[in-house]
Amino acid sequence: MNICIFASGNGSNFKSIYRAHRKGKIKSNIKLLITNNSSCGAALFAKKYKIPCEHISSEKYDDNELEIKMTSVLIKHKIDFIVLAGYMKKLPDSIVNKYQDRIINIHPALLPSFGGKGMYGLNVHKAVLESGVRYSGLTIHYVDNEYDNGRIIFQKSVKIDDEDTPETLQEKILKQEHIYYPKIIAELEKNYEKKSTN
Ligand code: GAR
């Protein structure tokens, strides 16, 4: 299976997925990174490890051009599966439709709560703490045409302590993300292989 990672930020999930691949825990090829931010941590990591990286952003392209560029890059690299790892933009509908059940996202809260437009990074953890809930966590889900809305694949809860701040909660959840995102990708690739050999 050929995987394309999409990321906009630090890229700590991208790194954990890549490390799992290097250790043989993820068998698929990590073929490509697509980013909307050419100087983000994920892009720098790709450069360091010579992973092909495409900078595709709305600063360079209008909506139509962006969709054409993304589609052609995915075709060129023969991408079978898309992993969103801290990608802060909505994918064009045509790509979501083409890759139905083959695009996954990770979200740093227990969806369907604390998701939707504008709910990313520290915003999520601030909203969680303000609500007074005692547990947060992470959700891995398929991507559909709405933000944080597709079918849930996996969730892991994380206990909130009285002294937690948005930053400490983010750190606790990120640690869990780094454990579980590679594991779930490894499970999904097995299913993918089974389907393609049947
Ligand atoms: C992660 O916590 C991920 O769950 C979150 O962005 C962070 C990216 O961190 N995603 C969202 O908020 C999606 N709505 P990273 O760049 O270090 O992997």
Short mmCIF file of C-alpha atoms and ligand atoms in Angstrom, two decimals:
data_model
loop_
_atom_site.label_atom_id
_atom_site.label_comp_id
_atom_site.label_asym_id
_atom_site.label_seq_id
_atom_site.Cartn_x
_atom_site.Cartn_y
_atom_site.Cartn_z
CA MET A 1 0.00 0.00 0.00
CA ASN A 2 1.34 3.43 -0.92
CA ILE A 3 0.62 6.05 1.73
CA CYS A 4 0.60 9.83 1.42
CA ILE A 5 0.79 11.79 4.67
CA PHE A 6 -0.76 15.25 4.85
CA ALA A 7 0.55 17.58 7.58
CA SER A 8 0.64 21.30 8.37
CA GLY A 9 2.49 21.57 11.68
CA ASN A 10 5.18 20.07 13.89
CA GLY A 11 4.71 16.69 12.30
CA SER A 12 5.20 14.65 15.46
CA ASN A 13 2.59 12.14 14.24
CA PHE A 14 4.24 11.99 10.83
CA LYS A 15 7.54 11.23 12.58
CA SER A 16 6.02 8.47 14.73
CA ILE A 17 4.42 6.88 11.65
CA TYR A 18 7.69 7.09 9.72
CA ARG A 19 9.61 5.55 12.65
CA ALA A 20 7.08 2.68 12.84
CA HIS A 21 7.65 2.14 9.13
CA ARG A 22 11.43 2.10 9.57
CA LYS A 23 11.05 -0.48 12.35
CA GLY A 24 8.95 -2.66 10.05
CA LYS A 25 5.76 -2.20 12.09
CA ILE A 26 4.11 -0.45 9.14
CA LYS A 27 4.83 -2.32 5.92
CA SER A 28 3.36 0.22 3.51
CA ASN A 29 5.50 2.69 1.62
CA ILE A 30 5.46 6.20 3.03
CA LYS A 31 5.64 7.64 -0.45
CA LEU A 32 4.95 11.28 -0.02
CA LEU A 33 4.22 14.22 2.27
CA ILE A 34 1.80 16.90 1.16
CA THR A 35 1.91 20.10 3.17
CA ASN A 36 0.38 23.55 2.93
CA ASN A 37 3.32 25.01 4.90
CA SER A 38 6.76 24.55 3.39
CA SER A 39 8.63 25.52 6.56
CA CYS A 40 6.66 23.39 9.05
CA GLY A 41 8.32 20.67 11.15
CA ALA A 42 6.79 17.94 8.99
CA ALA A 43 8.31 19.43 5.80
CA LEU A 44 11.74 19.77 7.45
CA PHE A 45 11.58 16.16 8.61
CA ALA A 46 10.67 14.99 5.09
CA LYS A 47 13.62 16.91 3.69
CA LYS A 48 16.00 15.43 6.27
CA TYR A 49 14.90 11.85 5.52
CA LYS A 50 14.59 12.43 1.75
CA ILE A 51 10.87 11.69 1.70
CA PRO A 52 9.32 13.38 -1.35
CA CYS A 53 7.40 16.47 -0.23
CA GLU A 54 4.93 18.58 -2.21
CA HIS A 55 4.03 22.05 -1.03
CA ILE A 56 0.46 22.59 -2.18
CA SER A 57 -1.16 25.65 -0.66
CA SER A 58 -3.90 28.16 -1.39
CA GLU A 59 -1.21 30.84 -1.44
CA LYS A 60 0.12 29.29 -4.64
CA TYR A 61 -3.05 27.98 -6.25
CA ASP A 62 -6.72 28.89 -6.53
CA ASP A 63 -9.24 26.17 -5.45
CA ASN A 64 -9.50 24.62 -8.88
CA GLU A 65 -5.74 24.54 -9.52
CA LEU A 66 -5.12 23.16 -6.04
CA GLU A 67 -7.52 20.28 -6.64
CA ILE A 68 -5.90 19.50 -10.01
CA LYS A 69 -2.39 19.69 -8.55
CA MET A 70 -3.25 17.46 -5.57
CA THR A 71 -4.98 14.89 -7.76
CA SER A 72 -2.11 14.71 -10.21
CA VAL A 73 0.49 14.34 -7.45
CA LEU A 74 -1.52 11.51 -5.84
CA ILE A 75 -1.78 9.75 -9.20
CA LYS A 76 1.90 10.30 -10.00
CA HIS A 77 2.95 8.62 -6.73
CA LYS A 78 0.31 5.87 -7.11
CA ILE A 79 -1.17 6.69 -3.70
CA ASP A 80 -3.62 4.10 -2.32
CA PHE A 81 -4.21 5.53 1.14
CA ILE A 82 -4.14 9.02 2.73
CA VAL A 83 -3.22 9.73 6.36
CA LEU A 84 -4.01 13.18 7.72
CA ALA A 85 -1.57 13.92 10.54
CA GLY A 86 -2.24 17.43 11.79
CA TYR A 87 -3.42 18.71 8.40
CA MET A 88 -5.39 21.88 9.06
CA LYS A 89 -7.15 22.26 5.69
CA LYS A 90 -10.21 20.61 4.23
CA LEU A 91 -9.47 18.22 1.36
CA PRO A 92 -11.21 18.90 -1.96
CA ASP A 93 -14.49 16.93 -2.20
CA SER A 94 -13.34 15.11 -5.34
CA ILE A 95 -10.37 13.61 -3.47
CA VAL A 96 -12.53 12.61 -0.48
CA ASN A 97 -14.95 10.92 -2.86
CA LYS A 98 -12.22 9.16 -4.85
CA TYR A 99 -10.51 7.85 -1.70
CA GLN A 100 -13.67 6.87 0.17
CA ASP A 101 -12.73 4.73 3.23
CA ARG A 102 -9.07 5.25 2.33
CA ILE A 103 -8.50 8.57 4.14
CA ILE A 104 -8.06 8.70 7.90
CA ASN A 105 -7.57 11.56 10.36
CA ILE A 106 -6.53 11.85 13.97
CA HIS A 107 -8.25 14.33 16.26
CA PRO A 108 -7.08 15.23 19.80
CA ALA A 109 -10.44 14.78 21.58
CA LEU A 110 -13.25 12.29 21.89
CA LEU A 111 -15.42 12.99 18.85
CA PRO A 112 -18.23 13.81 18.22
CA SER A 113 -17.49 16.31 21.02
CA PHE A 114 -14.97 19.09 20.51
CA GLY A 115 -14.65 18.74 16.75
CA GLY A 116 -15.56 20.79 13.70
CA LYS A 117 -14.20 23.87 11.97
CA GLY A 118 -11.65 25.79 14.04
CA MET A 119 -11.20 22.88 16.43
CA TYR A 120 -7.54 22.07 16.10
CA GLY A 121 -4.40 22.23 18.20
CA LEU A 122 -4.68 24.08 21.51
CA ASN A 123 -8.20 25.38 20.67
CA VAL A 124 -9.48 21.86 21.24
CA HIS A 125 -7.78 21.44 24.62
CA LYS A 126 -8.92 24.89 25.82
CA ALA A 127 -12.53 24.07 24.93
CA VAL A 128 -12.27 20.68 26.66
CA LEU A 129 -10.92 22.19 29.89
CA GLU A 130 -13.48 25.01 29.86
CA SER A 131 -16.31 22.47 29.56
CA GLY A 132 -15.32 20.77 32.83
CA VAL A 133 -15.29 17.19 31.46
CA ARG A 134 -13.02 14.77 33.32
CA TYR A 135 -11.83 12.80 30.28
CA SER A 136 -10.53 13.76 26.90
CA GLY A 137 -8.57 11.60 24.46
CA LEU A 138 -8.00 10.94 20.82
CA THR A 139 -10.11 9.79 17.92
CA ILE A 140 -9.00 8.16 14.68
CA HIS A 141 -11.69 8.28 12.03
CA TYR A 142 -12.38 8.02 8.31
CA VAL A 143 -12.66 11.34 6.54
CA ASP A 144 -15.82 12.47 4.80
CA ASN A 145 -16.81 15.83 3.38
CA GLU A 146 -17.33 17.50 6.78
CA TYR A 147 -14.77 18.40 9.43
CA ASP A 148 -14.14 15.64 12.03
CA ASN A 149 -17.28 13.82 11.01
CA GLY A 150 -16.46 10.47 9.38
CA ARG A 151 -16.95 6.99 10.84
CA ILE A 152 -14.92 6.43 14.01
CA ILE A 153 -12.28 3.71 13.87
CA PHE A 154 -10.65 4.01 17.29
CA GLN A 155 -10.77 6.11 20.46
CA LYS A 156 -8.56 6.23 23.52
CA SER A 157 -9.52 8.22 26.58
CA VAL A 158 -7.10 10.24 28.68
CA LYS A 159 -7.90 11.36 32.22
CA ILE A 160 -7.87 15.08 32.93
CA ASP A 161 -6.14 16.12 36.16
CA ASP A 162 -7.08 19.24 38.14
CA GLU A 163 -3.74 20.84 37.37
CA ASP A 164 -3.91 20.23 33.59
CA THR A 165 -3.49 23.21 31.28
CA PRO A 166 -4.21 23.14 27.52
CA GLU A 167 -0.49 22.57 26.99
CA THR A 168 -0.14 19.63 29.42
CA LEU A 169 -3.30 18.02 28.11
CA GLN A 170 -2.02 18.41 24.55
CA GLU A 171 1.24 16.73 25.54
CA LYS A 172 -0.51 13.82 27.29
CA ILE A 173 -2.77 13.21 24.31
CA LEU A 174 0.02 13.56 21.74
CA LYS A 175 1.96 10.81 23.54
CA GLN A 176 -1.02 8.49 23.07
CA GLU A 177 -1.43 9.59 19.44
CA HIS A 178 2.15 8.51 18.75
CA ILE A 179 1.41 5.06 20.17
CA TYR A 180 -1.97 4.42 18.56
CA TYR A 181 -1.88 6.09 15.12
CA PRO A 182 0.90 3.79 13.81
CA LYS A 183 -0.88 0.75 15.32
CA ILE A 184 -4.17 1.56 13.62
CA ILE A 185 -2.43 2.22 10.29
CA ALA A 186 -0.73 -1.20 10.59
CA GLU A 187 -4.16 -2.82 11.16
CA LEU A 188 -5.77 -0.98 8.28
CA GLU A 189 -2.99 -1.94 5.88
CA LYS A 190 -3.60 -5.61 6.73
CA ASN A 191 -7.28 -5.19 5.83
CA TYR A 192 -6.31 -3.36 2.67
CA GLU A 193 -3.95 -6.18 1.62
CA LYS A 194 -6.62 -8.80 2.35
CA LYS A 195 -9.16 -6.93 0.22
CA SER A 196 -6.76 -6.47 -2.68
CA THR A 197 -5.76 -10.16 -2.74
CA ASN A 198 -9.42 -11.37 -2.67
C1 GAR B 1 -2.36 16.45 16.69
O1 GAR B 1 -2.66 16.57 18.07
C2 GAR B 1 -3.60 16.06 15.93
O2 GAR B 1 -4.46 15.24 16.66
C3 GAR B 1 -4.22 17.42 15.71
O3 GAR B 1 -3.15 18.26 15.39
C4 GAR B 1 -2.00 17.82 16.10
C5 GAR B 1 -0.86 17.73 15.13
O4 GAR B 1 0.36 17.50 15.82
N1 GAR B 1 -5.22 17.38 14.68
C6 GAR B 1 -6.29 18.16 14.69
O5 GAR B 1 -6.48 19.02 15.55
C7 GAR B 1 -7.27 17.90 13.55
N2 GAR B 1 -8.51 18.55 13.77
P1 GAR B 1 1.65 17.06 15.03
O6 GAR B 1 1.84 18.05 13.87
O7 GAR B 1 2.75 17.18 16.04
O8 GAR B 1 1.44 15.66 14.54
#
